[in-house]
């Protein structure tokens, strides 16, 4: 049964691959674009290299550099910003063509990525809160130190953990990490020097007591062996921008004396936050609602089918449904989502040798559908089994068929019993969409995190998010209750 499920999933994914345009083989080394569009991934907040500005657009050195190079070399790009670790995974899984994210060129990474020529150099550096008494690595004994997952900083801290005896904490993205240092949940953190210095000039109250550790140069990267023309075009474009002065212009725009990114609207009040970000918040809400509604509709179909199987007189169907429910319910939703979004394309690529990207919305919908389907199946089974068996027996003894008895007698009573649980499951499913942010999906929760990464207003922003979810869920449950009464 498990095999059958995997087979069906592979079939579905293969179908998606055929639909997508990522099929073109990339074995030409001439510096001409081979794909009509290159999908580039990046960090979600790594100012001044990539961050959202007041109007919700991604700006920064990396963002401008890659666009200028694409224009100069005549290729088209689309950019998404799932976060550093997620971006690297996405390229590894063949889901995106390349990553530009202030990514240090290291020997370990050269094993799995092909890098461009370097375009920037930065150390990694320890930061503490102003006034902290940490002045050397030795002072970190017994302290809690944070770094972003998958970064050079994390690796450095991991390697030196036993020497200095601190606890290492991993973060998915910068805003949560910086807030933790600010609030005292962390005693120190490590990040790239250029990024820390920038955060301090933007008003972060941090100090950097120790001089930095070399972590090398930043490069643009593709998965080893794929898209070689992209690397060549990047190198040619970078050389051209350096020659004509555009490279220096981009750098000094963000790091020069006159660089300014000050917000025009006061974002330290709830009203300011809302008026400045309502478009992003509404678009995040829309994604959340679409994810929840589409996946819940599909989950209902799956749940009814599997639930009916679980009470079927046919043993094979009962076994199938029991396995389905156990397997799906026994795996955390986040792992199911990561498996579908990163795992399956990776498997398919190693089997077929072709990139098999899957859209994050589709992956999220499949994960939520499977998850919701398993729970709804249990609700259906419970509802049907709550109708006394005597009714089925009585009806069958009158010569009425199984199908008719189910339809006319059992189901109508069962549905009444199921409805409250069903509404409950919808609320749970809607809240579960936040988990899908882990694969880089910019739904409501992720939208909020990105805004916080820019303005550090975590208290007010999370309060706004909480109220938005509360209002939406209350409205939808009211509506469902009304429908239930009818
Ligand atoms: N330069 C660091 C690295 O490559 C951090 C990059 C980032 O956090 N975006 O590991």
GROMACS .gro file of C-alpha atoms and ligand atoms in nm:
model
  496
    1UNK     CA    1   0.000   0.000   0.000
    2UNK     CA    2   0.285   0.233   0.088
    3UNK     CA    3   0.444   0.152  -0.245
    4UNK     CA    4   0.119   0.225  -0.417
    5UNK     CA    5   0.098   0.564  -0.246
    6UNK     CA    6   0.454   0.650  -0.343
    7UNK     CA    7   0.383   0.535  -0.695
    8UNK     CA    8   0.073   0.755  -0.719
    9UNK     CA    9   0.262   1.051  -0.579
   10UNK     CA   10   0.545   1.004  -0.827
   11UNK     CA   11   0.293   0.983  -1.109
   12UNK     CA   12   0.136   1.307  -0.999
   13UNK     CA   13   0.471   1.480  -0.963
   14UNK     CA   14   0.587   1.356  -1.301
   15UNK     CA   15   0.273   1.508  -1.445
   16UNK     CA   16   0.361   1.841  -1.285
   17UNK     CA   17   0.711   1.819  -1.428
   18UNK     CA   18   0.575   1.776  -1.777
   19UNK     CA   19   0.370   2.088  -1.721
   20UNK     CA   20   0.665   2.290  -1.604
   21UNK     CA   21   0.932   2.426  -1.831
   22UNK     CA   22   1.229   2.309  -1.627
   23UNK     CA   23   1.292   2.022  -1.864
   24UNK     CA   24   1.542   2.175  -2.096
   25UNK     CA   25   1.875   2.002  -2.074
   26UNK     CA   26   2.161   2.231  -1.980
   27UNK     CA   27   2.473   2.088  -2.132
   28UNK     CA   28   2.570   2.380  -2.353
   29UNK     CA   29   2.861   2.582  -2.217
   30UNK     CA   30   2.823   2.878  -2.451
   31UNK     CA   31   2.721   3.187  -2.256
   32UNK     CA   32   2.373   3.211  -2.408
   33UNK     CA   33   2.063   3.160  -2.199
   34UNK     CA   34   1.919   2.812  -2.245
   35UNK     CA   35   1.610   2.857  -2.034
   36UNK     CA   36   1.354   3.124  -2.103
   37UNK     CA   37   1.362   3.213  -1.735
   38UNK     CA   38   1.601   3.130  -1.453
   39UNK     CA   39   1.459   3.086  -1.108
   40UNK     CA   40   1.695   3.239  -0.852
   41UNK     CA   41   1.651   3.187  -0.478
   42UNK     CA   42   1.784   3.394  -0.193
   43UNK     CA   43   1.778   3.460   0.179
   44UNK     CA   44   1.463   3.612   0.331
   45UNK     CA   45   1.641   3.875   0.537
   46UNK     CA   46   2.010   3.947   0.503
   47UNK     CA   47   2.032   4.324   0.482
   48UNK     CA   48   2.201   4.495   0.301
   49UNK     CA   49   2.223   4.203   0.055
   50UNK     CA   50   1.854   4.112   0.044
   51UNK     CA   51   1.565   4.250   0.247
   52UNK     CA   52   1.218   4.389   0.194
   53UNK     CA   53   1.180   4.762   0.168
   54UNK     CA   54   0.882   4.959   0.297
   55UNK     CA   55   0.671   4.873  -0.003
   56UNK     CA   56   0.734   4.502   0.031
   57UNK     CA   57   0.978   4.463  -0.257
   58UNK     CA   58   1.306   4.282  -0.217
   59UNK     CA   59   1.605   4.513  -0.255
   60UNK     CA   60   1.971   4.494  -0.163
   61UNK     CA   61   2.310   4.432  -0.316
   62UNK     CA   62   2.241   4.074  -0.427
   63UNK     CA   63   1.901   4.164  -0.571
   64UNK     CA   64   2.035   4.457  -0.774
   65UNK     CA   65   2.349   4.277  -0.879
   66UNK     CA   66   2.175   3.971  -1.021
   67UNK     CA   67   1.918   4.187  -1.200
   68UNK     CA   68   2.190   4.409  -1.349
   69UNK     CA   69   2.385   4.104  -1.463
   70UNK     CA   70   2.075   3.945  -1.614
   71UNK     CA   71   2.000   4.266  -1.803
   72UNK     CA   72   2.360   4.302  -1.915
   73UNK     CA   73   2.380   3.941  -2.036
   74UNK     CA   74   2.029   3.921  -2.174
   75UNK     CA   75   1.870   3.648  -1.966
   76UNK     CA   76   1.548   3.657  -1.766
   77UNK     CA   77   1.514   3.579  -1.398
   78UNK     CA   78   1.248   3.537  -1.135
   79UNK     CA   79   1.354   3.563  -0.772
   80UNK     CA   80   1.206   3.417  -0.457
   81UNK     CA   81   1.334   3.455  -0.102
   82UNK     CA   82   1.265   3.143   0.103
   83UNK     CA   83   1.556   3.192   0.350
   84UNK     CA   84   1.922   3.086   0.342
   85UNK     CA   85   1.902   2.719   0.435
   86UNK     CA   86   1.580   2.673   0.238
   87UNK     CA   87   1.739   2.840  -0.066
   88UNK     CA   88   2.037   2.603  -0.061
   89UNK     CA   89   1.806   2.303  -0.023
   90UNK     CA   90   1.586   2.429  -0.304
   91UNK     CA   91   1.880   2.447  -0.545
   92UNK     CA   92   2.006   2.107  -0.430
   93UNK     CA   93   1.664   1.955  -0.492
   94UNK     CA   94   1.664   2.098  -0.845
   95UNK     CA   95   1.372   2.325  -0.754
   96UNK     CA   96   1.554   2.643  -0.851
   97UNK     CA   97   1.839   2.719  -1.087
   98UNK     CA   98   2.073   2.919  -0.868
   99UNK     CA   99   2.123   3.089  -0.534
  100UNK     CA  100   2.252   3.438  -0.457
  101UNK     CA  101   2.238   3.496  -0.083
  102UNK     CA  102   2.569   3.631   0.044
  103UNK     CA  103   2.676   3.269   0.021
  104UNK     CA  104   3.037   3.207   0.119
  105UNK     CA  105   3.246   2.996  -0.116
  106UNK     CA  106   3.381   2.711   0.097
  107UNK     CA  107   3.553   2.385   0.010
  108UNK     CA  108   3.272   2.180   0.160
  109UNK     CA  109   3.016   2.364  -0.053
  110UNK     CA  110   3.226   2.322  -0.366
  111UNK     CA  111   3.151   1.951  -0.338
  112UNK     CA  112   2.783   2.014  -0.408
  113UNK     CA  113   2.770   2.356  -0.577
  114UNK     CA  114   2.947   2.524  -0.868
  115UNK     CA  115   3.038   2.882  -0.779
  116UNK     CA  116   3.082   3.196  -0.985
  117UNK     CA  117   3.378   3.430  -0.945
  118UNK     CA  118   3.360   3.596  -0.602
  119UNK     CA  119   3.173   3.927  -0.584
  120UNK     CA  120   3.220   4.034  -0.222
  121UNK     CA  121   3.430   3.946   0.084
  122UNK     CA  122   3.308   3.926   0.441
  123UNK     CA  123   3.422   3.781   0.771
  124UNK     CA  124   3.195   3.626   1.028
  125UNK     CA  125   3.164   3.803   1.359
  126UNK     CA  126   3.028   3.756   1.709
  127UNK     CA  127   2.771   4.009   1.831
  128UNK     CA  128   2.651   4.068   2.187
  129UNK     CA  129   2.412   4.319   2.336
  130UNK     CA  130   2.563   4.655   2.422
  131UNK     CA  131   2.685   4.644   2.779
  132UNK     CA  132   2.735   4.268   2.787
  133UNK     CA  133   3.047   4.149   2.969
  134UNK     CA  134   3.141   3.899   2.699
  135UNK     CA  135   3.475   4.014   2.562
  136UNK     CA  136   3.636   3.693   2.436
  137UNK     CA  137   3.530   3.346   2.319
  138UNK     CA  138   3.631   3.215   2.664
  139UNK     CA  139   3.353   3.421   2.821
  140UNK     CA  140   3.094   3.220   2.630
  141UNK     CA  141   3.116   2.921   2.868
  142UNK     CA  142   2.766   2.830   2.982
  143UNK     CA  143   2.610   3.091   2.756
  144UNK     CA  144   2.361   3.051   2.470
  145UNK     CA  145   2.486   3.146   2.126
  146UNK     CA  146   2.276   3.156   1.807
  147UNK     CA  147   2.342   3.129   1.435
  148UNK     CA  148   2.138   3.067   1.124
  149UNK     CA  149   2.106   2.708   1.012
  150UNK     CA  150   2.341   2.603   0.734
  151UNK     CA  151   2.563   2.913   0.750
  152UNK     CA  152   2.940   2.945   0.792
  153UNK     CA  153   2.872   3.103   1.132
  154UNK     CA  154   2.681   2.796   1.245
  155UNK     CA  155   2.961   2.570   1.128
  156UNK     CA  156   3.223   2.777   1.311
  157UNK     CA  157   3.022   2.772   1.634
  158UNK     CA  158   2.962   2.400   1.602
  159UNK     CA  159   3.332   2.329   1.558
  160UNK     CA  160   3.429   2.538   1.862
  161UNK     CA  161   3.145   2.436   2.089
  162UNK     CA  162   3.340   2.186   2.299
  163UNK     CA  163   3.637   2.421   2.333
  164UNK     CA  164   3.435   2.704   2.483
  165UNK     CA  165   3.138   2.518   2.630
  166UNK     CA  166   2.837   2.719   2.511
  167UNK     CA  167   2.495   2.601   2.398
  168UNK     CA  168   2.433   2.648   2.028
  169UNK     CA  169   2.091   2.748   1.902
  170UNK     CA  170   1.989   2.725   1.534
  171UNK     CA  171   1.758   2.975   1.365
  172UNK     CA  172   1.578   2.958   1.030
  173UNK     CA  173   1.599   3.327   0.964
  174UNK     CA  174   1.763   3.639   1.098
  175UNK     CA  175   1.476   3.834   1.251
  176UNK     CA  176   1.396   3.576   1.518
  177UNK     CA  177   1.766   3.546   1.598
  178UNK     CA  178   1.825   3.920   1.628
  179UNK     CA  179   1.512   3.960   1.839
  180UNK     CA  180   1.634   3.683   2.068
  181UNK     CA  181   1.960   3.865   2.129
  182UNK     CA  182   1.769   4.182   2.192
  183UNK     CA  183   1.530   4.021   2.439
  184UNK     CA  184   1.806   3.835   2.623
  185UNK     CA  185   1.706   3.485   2.508
  186UNK     CA  186   2.051   3.468   2.346
  187UNK     CA  187   2.377   3.588   2.500
  188UNK     CA  188   2.551   3.621   2.166
  189UNK     CA  189   2.503   3.544   1.800
  190UNK     CA  190   2.725   3.504   1.501
  191UNK     CA  191   2.658   3.641   1.154
  192UNK     CA  192   2.839   3.794   0.859
  193UNK     CA  193   3.037   4.106   0.946
  194UNK     CA  194   2.888   4.320   0.670
  195UNK     CA  195   2.537   4.229   0.784
  196UNK     CA  196   2.604   4.291   1.153
  197UNK     CA  197   2.772   4.624   1.089
  198UNK     CA  198   2.475   4.724   0.876
  199UNK     CA  199   2.227   4.619   1.148
  200UNK     CA  200   2.420   4.832   1.399
  201UNK     CA  201   2.414   5.137   1.172
  202UNK     CA  202   2.039   5.081   1.134
  203UNK     CA  203   1.993   5.110   1.509
  204UNK     CA  204   2.047   4.763   1.653
  205UNK     CA  205   2.192   4.800   2.000
  206UNK     CA  206   2.471   4.543   1.954
  207UNK     CA  207   2.845   4.540   2.012
  208UNK     CA  208   3.111   4.328   1.842
  209UNK     CA  209   3.386   4.272   2.100
  210UNK     CA  210   3.595   4.015   1.908
  211UNK     CA  211   3.755   4.062   1.568
  212UNK     CA  212   3.603   3.851   1.292
  213UNK     CA  213   3.687   3.506   1.161
  214UNK     CA  214   3.761   3.473   0.792
  215UNK     CA  215   3.477   3.299   0.610
  216UNK     CA  216   3.579   3.377   0.257
  217UNK     CA  217   3.414   3.537  -0.037
  218UNK     CA  218   3.058   3.545  -0.160
  219UNK     CA  219   2.968   3.363  -0.479
  220UNK     CA  220   2.664   3.295  -0.692
  221UNK     CA  221   2.600   2.920  -0.704
  222UNK     CA  222   2.427   2.651  -0.906
  223UNK     CA  223   2.390   2.285  -0.824
  224UNK     CA  224   2.711   2.105  -0.921
  225UNK     CA  225   2.705   2.019  -1.289
  226UNK     CA  226   2.384   2.203  -1.376
  227UNK     CA  227   2.324   2.533  -1.559
  228UNK     CA  228   2.693   2.591  -1.649
  229UNK     CA  229   2.593   2.867  -1.892
  230UNK     CA  230   2.443   3.060  -1.602
  231UNK     CA  231   2.776   3.069  -1.417
  232UNK     CA  232   2.956   3.183  -1.732
  233UNK     CA  233   2.699   3.455  -1.793
  234UNK     CA  234   2.723   3.567  -1.429
  235UNK     CA  235   3.103   3.591  -1.450
  236UNK     CA  236   3.091   3.782  -1.778
  237UNK     CA  237   2.822   4.015  -1.648
  238UNK     CA  238   3.006   4.077  -1.320
  239UNK     CA  239   3.326   4.163  -1.508
  240UNK     CA  240   3.133   4.403  -1.729
  241UNK     CA  241   2.965   4.576  -1.433
  242UNK     CA  242   3.298   4.611  -1.256
  243UNK     CA  243   3.450   4.762  -1.568
  244UNK     CA  244   3.174   5.017  -1.626
  245UNK     CA  245   3.142   5.122  -1.261
  246UNK     CA  246   2.791   4.987  -1.204
  247UNK     CA  247   2.918   4.733  -0.951
  248UNK     CA  248   3.067   5.012  -0.735
  249UNK     CA  249   2.746   5.211  -0.763
  250UNK     CA  250   2.541   4.922  -0.628
  251UNK     CA  251   2.780   4.860  -0.340
  252UNK     CA  252   2.803   5.224  -0.235
  253UNK     CA  253   2.426   5.267  -0.265
  254UNK     CA  254   2.387   5.021   0.025
  255UNK     CA  255   2.717   5.051   0.210
  256UNK     CA  256   2.834   5.402   0.125
  257UNK     CA  257   2.829   5.699   0.358
  258UNK     CA  258   2.513   5.842   0.210
  259UNK     CA  259   2.318   5.520   0.197
  260UNK     CA  260   1.979   5.556   0.359
  261UNK     CA  261   1.699   5.314   0.407
  262UNK     CA  262   1.509   5.506   0.671
  263UNK     CA  263   1.138   5.439   0.665
  264UNK     CA  264   0.916   5.724   0.559
  265UNK     CA  265   0.625   5.598   0.766
  266UNK     CA  266   0.645   5.554   1.141
  267UNK     CA  267   0.634   5.178   1.191
  268UNK     CA  268   0.654   5.186   1.569
  269UNK     CA  269   0.276   5.205   1.607
  270UNK     CA  270   0.012   4.946   1.518
  271UNK     CA  271  -0.157   5.197   1.287
  272UNK     CA  272   0.168   5.279   1.109
  273UNK     CA  273   0.249   4.911   1.072
  274UNK     CA  274  -0.090   4.834   0.924
  275UNK     CA  275  -0.105   5.131   0.690
  276UNK     CA  276   0.242   5.057   0.561
  277UNK     CA  277   0.204   4.681   0.524
  278UNK     CA  278  -0.163   4.611   0.463
  279UNK     CA  279  -0.103   4.508   0.100
  280UNK     CA  280   0.152   4.243   0.198
  281UNK     CA  281  -0.064   4.127   0.487
  282UNK     CA  282  -0.370   4.092   0.265
  283UNK     CA  283  -0.174   3.903   0.005
  284UNK     CA  284  -0.039   3.673   0.280
  285UNK     CA  285  -0.391   3.626   0.411
  286UNK     CA  286  -0.512   3.543   0.063
  287UNK     CA  287  -0.243   3.275   0.028
  288UNK     CA  288  -0.332   3.134   0.368
  289UNK     CA  289  -0.702   3.120   0.282
  290UNK     CA  290  -0.642   2.967  -0.061
  291UNK     CA  291  -0.413   2.705   0.089
  292UNK     CA  292  -0.665   2.626   0.363
  293UNK     CA  293  -0.975   2.618   0.143
  294UNK     CA  294  -0.829   2.426  -0.151
  295UNK     CA  295  -0.658   2.170   0.068
  296UNK     CA  296  -0.959   2.130   0.295
  297UNK     CA  297  -1.190   2.069   0.000
  298UNK     CA  298  -0.952   1.803  -0.134
  299UNK     CA  299  -0.899   1.661   0.215
  300UNK     CA  300  -1.276   1.625   0.252
  301UNK     CA  301  -1.291   1.414  -0.062
  302UNK     CA  302  -0.994   1.204   0.048
  303UNK     CA  303  -1.132   1.177   0.402
  304UNK     CA  304  -1.479   1.064   0.291
  305UNK     CA  305  -1.335   0.801   0.057
  306UNK     CA  306  -1.088   0.667   0.312
  307UNK     CA  307  -1.343   0.692   0.593
  308UNK     CA  308  -1.600   0.491   0.393
  309UNK     CA  309  -1.331   0.234   0.323
  310UNK     CA  310  -1.265   0.198   0.696
  311UNK     CA  311  -1.622   0.081   0.760
  312UNK     CA  312  -1.650  -0.122   0.443
  313UNK     CA  313  -1.736  -0.493   0.460
  314UNK     CA  314  -1.433  -0.556   0.236
  315UNK     CA  315  -1.126  -0.630   0.446
  316UNK     CA  316  -0.865  -0.505   0.193
  317UNK     CA  317  -1.026  -0.159   0.192
  318UNK     CA  318  -1.031  -0.151   0.571
  319UNK     CA  319  -0.662  -0.240   0.582
  320UNK     CA  320  -0.576   0.023   0.322
  321UNK     CA  321  -0.756   0.295   0.512
  322UNK     CA  322  -0.599   0.194   0.842
  323UNK     CA  323  -0.250   0.211   0.690
  324UNK     CA  324  -0.319   0.545   0.524
  325UNK     CA  325  -0.443   0.701   0.848
  326UNK     CA  326  -0.158   0.557   1.055
  327UNK     CA  327   0.114   0.661   0.814
  328UNK     CA  328  -0.008   1.016   0.757
  329UNK     CA  329  -0.104   1.076   1.117
  330UNK     CA  330   0.224   0.933   1.239
  331UNK     CA  331   0.445   1.178   1.046
  332UNK     CA  332   0.467   1.545   1.147
  333UNK     CA  333   0.310   1.774   0.890
  334UNK     CA  334   0.631   1.975   0.856
  335UNK     CA  335   0.820   1.663   0.756
  336UNK     CA  336   0.549   1.560   0.508
  337UNK     CA  337   0.572   1.907   0.350
  338UNK     CA  338   0.953   1.904   0.338
  339UNK     CA  339   0.948   1.552   0.197
  340UNK     CA  340   0.713   1.650  -0.085
  341UNK     CA  341   0.881   1.984  -0.160
  342UNK     CA  342   1.248   1.887  -0.128
  343UNK     CA  343   1.259   1.509  -0.098
  344UNK     CA  344   1.045   1.397  -0.391
  345UNK     CA  345   1.204   1.626  -0.655
  346UNK     CA  346   1.545   1.515  -0.531
  347UNK     CA  347   1.446   1.149  -0.569
  348UNK     CA  348   1.290   1.206  -0.910
  349UNK     CA  349   1.596   1.391  -1.032
  350UNK     CA  350   1.827   1.112  -0.924
  351UNK     CA  351   1.601   0.859  -1.097
  352UNK     CA  352   1.538   1.046  -1.422
  353UNK     CA  353   1.839   1.279  -1.435
  354UNK     CA  354   1.608   1.572  -1.497
  355UNK     CA  355   1.518   1.860  -1.273
  356UNK     CA  356   1.168   1.803  -1.139
  357UNK     CA  357   1.065   2.117  -0.956
  358UNK     CA  358   0.735   2.132  -0.774
  359UNK     CA  359   0.558   2.455  -0.697
  360UNK     CA  360   0.549   2.544  -0.325
  361UNK     CA  361   0.173   2.600  -0.328
  362UNK     CA  362   0.117   2.257  -0.485
  363UNK     CA  363   0.352   2.090  -0.237
  364UNK     CA  364   0.182   2.267   0.054
  365UNK     CA  365  -0.162   2.170  -0.074
  366UNK     CA  366  -0.064   1.803  -0.108
  367UNK     CA  367   0.081   1.797   0.243
  368UNK     CA  368  -0.224   1.964   0.398
  369UNK     CA  369  -0.461   1.744   0.196
  370UNK     CA  370  -0.296   1.423   0.311
  371UNK     CA  371  -0.288   1.544   0.670
  372UNK     CA  372  -0.646   1.675   0.674
  373UNK     CA  373  -0.764   1.367   0.479
  374UNK     CA  374  -0.637   1.130   0.748
  375UNK     CA  375  -0.812   1.318   1.028
  376UNK     CA  376  -1.135   1.360   0.832
  377UNK     CA  377  -1.132   0.986   0.756
  378UNK     CA  378  -1.129   0.925   1.130
  379UNK     CA  379  -1.415   1.169   1.180
  380UNK     CA  380  -1.618   0.991   0.909
  381UNK     CA  381  -1.542   0.650   1.060
  382UNK     CA  382  -1.634   0.770   1.407
  383UNK     CA  383  -1.958   0.925   1.283
  384UNK     CA  384  -2.069   0.612   1.099
  385UNK     CA  385  -1.975   0.381   1.383
  386UNK     CA  386  -2.168   0.597   1.627
  387UNK     CA  387  -2.491   0.499   1.454
  388UNK     CA  388  -2.608   0.183   1.636
  389UNK     CA  389  -2.522  -0.136   1.443
  390UNK     CA  390  -2.874  -0.260   1.498
  391UNK     CA  391  -2.997  -0.021   1.229
  392UNK     CA  392  -2.777  -0.170   0.960
  393UNK     CA  393  -2.875  -0.521   1.069
  394UNK     CA  394  -3.247  -0.439   1.073
  395UNK     CA  395  -3.234  -0.275   0.733
  396UNK     CA  396  -3.031  -0.558   0.578
  397UNK     CA  397  -3.273  -0.816   0.722
  398UNK     CA  398  -3.552  -0.638   0.535
  399UNK     CA  399  -3.361  -0.712   0.217
  400UNK     CA  400  -3.233  -0.357   0.159
  401UNK     CA  401  -2.882  -0.347   0.008
  402UNK     CA  402  -2.567  -0.225   0.190
  403UNK     CA  403  -2.538   0.076  -0.040
  404UNK     CA  404  -2.897   0.190   0.004
  405UNK     CA  405  -2.888   0.138   0.381
  406UNK     CA  406  -2.572   0.346   0.404
  407UNK     CA  407  -2.712   0.623   0.187
  408UNK     CA  408  -3.063   0.643   0.323
  409UNK     CA  409  -3.029   0.546   0.688
  410UNK     CA  410  -2.676   0.550   0.826
  411UNK     CA  411  -2.510   0.847   0.649
  412UNK     CA  412  -2.782   1.107   0.726
  413UNK     CA  413  -2.754   1.035   1.098
  414UNK     CA  414  -2.374   1.008   1.086
  415UNK     CA  415  -2.337   1.344   0.912
  416UNK     CA  416  -2.515   1.519   1.198
  417UNK     CA  417  -2.273   1.360   1.441
  418UNK     CA  418  -1.972   1.448   1.228
  419UNK     CA  419  -2.040   1.816   1.165
  420UNK     CA  420  -1.896   1.967   1.485
  421UNK     CA  421  -1.576   1.764   1.450
  422UNK     CA  422  -1.559   1.858   1.089
  423UNK     CA  423  -1.570   2.230   1.164
  424UNK     CA  424  -1.311   2.174   1.430
  425UNK     CA  425  -1.086   2.005   1.177
  426UNK     CA  426  -1.124   2.300   0.941
  427UNK     CA  427  -1.000   2.538   1.212
  428UNK     CA  428  -0.704   2.308   1.280
  429UNK     CA  429  -0.625   2.286   0.908
  430UNK     CA  430  -0.632   2.662   0.871
  431UNK     CA  431  -0.393   2.702   1.159
  432UNK     CA  432  -0.171   2.426   1.016
  433UNK     CA  433  -0.105   2.641   0.709
  434UNK     CA  434   0.150   2.830   0.921
  435UNK     CA  435   0.365   2.515   0.916
  436UNK     CA  436   0.386   2.541   0.538
  437UNK     CA  437   0.593   2.857   0.584
  438UNK     CA  438   0.881   2.616   0.654
  439UNK     CA  439   0.916   2.537   0.284
  440UNK     CA  440   0.942   2.907   0.205
  441UNK     CA  441   0.575   2.963   0.126
  442UNK     CA  442   0.492   3.328   0.190
  443UNK     CA  443   0.158   3.286   0.364
  444UNK     CA  444   0.035   3.512   0.642
  445UNK     CA  445   0.281   3.401   0.911
  446UNK     CA  446   0.585   3.422   0.681
  447UNK     CA  447   0.465   3.763   0.559
  448UNK     CA  448   0.471   3.885   0.917
  449UNK     CA  449   0.818   3.744   0.980
  450UNK     CA  450   0.952   3.918   0.671
  451UNK     CA  451   0.805   4.250   0.782
  452UNK     CA  452   0.961   4.205   1.127
  453UNK     CA  453   1.296   4.133   0.964
  454UNK     CA  454   1.281   4.483   0.822
  455UNK     CA  455   1.147   4.687   1.114
  456UNK     CA  456   1.212   4.467   1.423
  457UNK     CA  457   0.858   4.532   1.553
  458UNK     CA  458   0.799   4.175   1.670
  459UNK     CA  459   0.557   4.250   1.952
  460UNK     CA  460   0.318   4.462   1.747
  461UNK     CA  461   0.349   4.256   1.432
  462UNK     CA  462   0.277   3.922   1.599
  463UNK     CA  463  -0.016   4.083   1.777
  464UNK     CA  464  -0.153   4.195   1.439
  465UNK     CA  465  -0.108   3.843   1.300
  466UNK     CA  466  -0.276   3.684   1.601
  467UNK     CA  467  -0.576   3.913   1.567
  468UNK     CA  468  -0.599   3.847   1.192
  469UNK     CA  469  -0.606   3.470   1.242
  470UNK     CA  470  -0.852   3.506   1.527
  471UNK     CA  471  -1.092   3.721   1.324
  472UNK     CA  472  -1.078   3.497   1.017
  473UNK     CA  473  -1.125   3.177   1.215
  474UNK     CA  474  -1.410   3.323   1.419
  475UNK     CA  475  -1.588   3.446   1.107
  476UNK     CA  476  -1.548   3.115   0.928
  477UNK     CA  477  -1.664   2.909   1.225
  478UNK     CA  478  -1.969   3.132   1.269
  479UNK     CA  479  -2.049   3.080   0.903
  480UNK     CA  480  -2.001   2.705   0.933
  481UNK     CA  481  -2.227   2.690   1.240
  482UNK     CA  482  -2.497   2.871   1.047
  483UNK     CA  483  -2.467   2.619   0.765
  484UNK     CA  484  -2.475   2.339   1.023
  485UNK     CA  485  -2.807   2.462   1.163
  486UNK     CA  486  -2.956   2.463   0.817
  487LIG     N1  487   2.794   3.405   0.431
  487LIG     C1  488   2.730   3.313   0.519
  487LIG     C2  489   2.729   3.175   0.459
  487LIG     O1  490   2.742   3.158   0.344
  487LIG     C3  491   2.587   3.357   0.554
  487LIG     C4  492   2.496   3.373   0.439
  487LIG     C5  493   2.356   3.409   0.480
  487LIG     O2  494   2.319   3.399   0.596
  487LIG     N2  495   2.273   3.449   0.386
  487LIG     O3  496   2.713   3.080   0.530
   0.00000   0.00000   0.00000
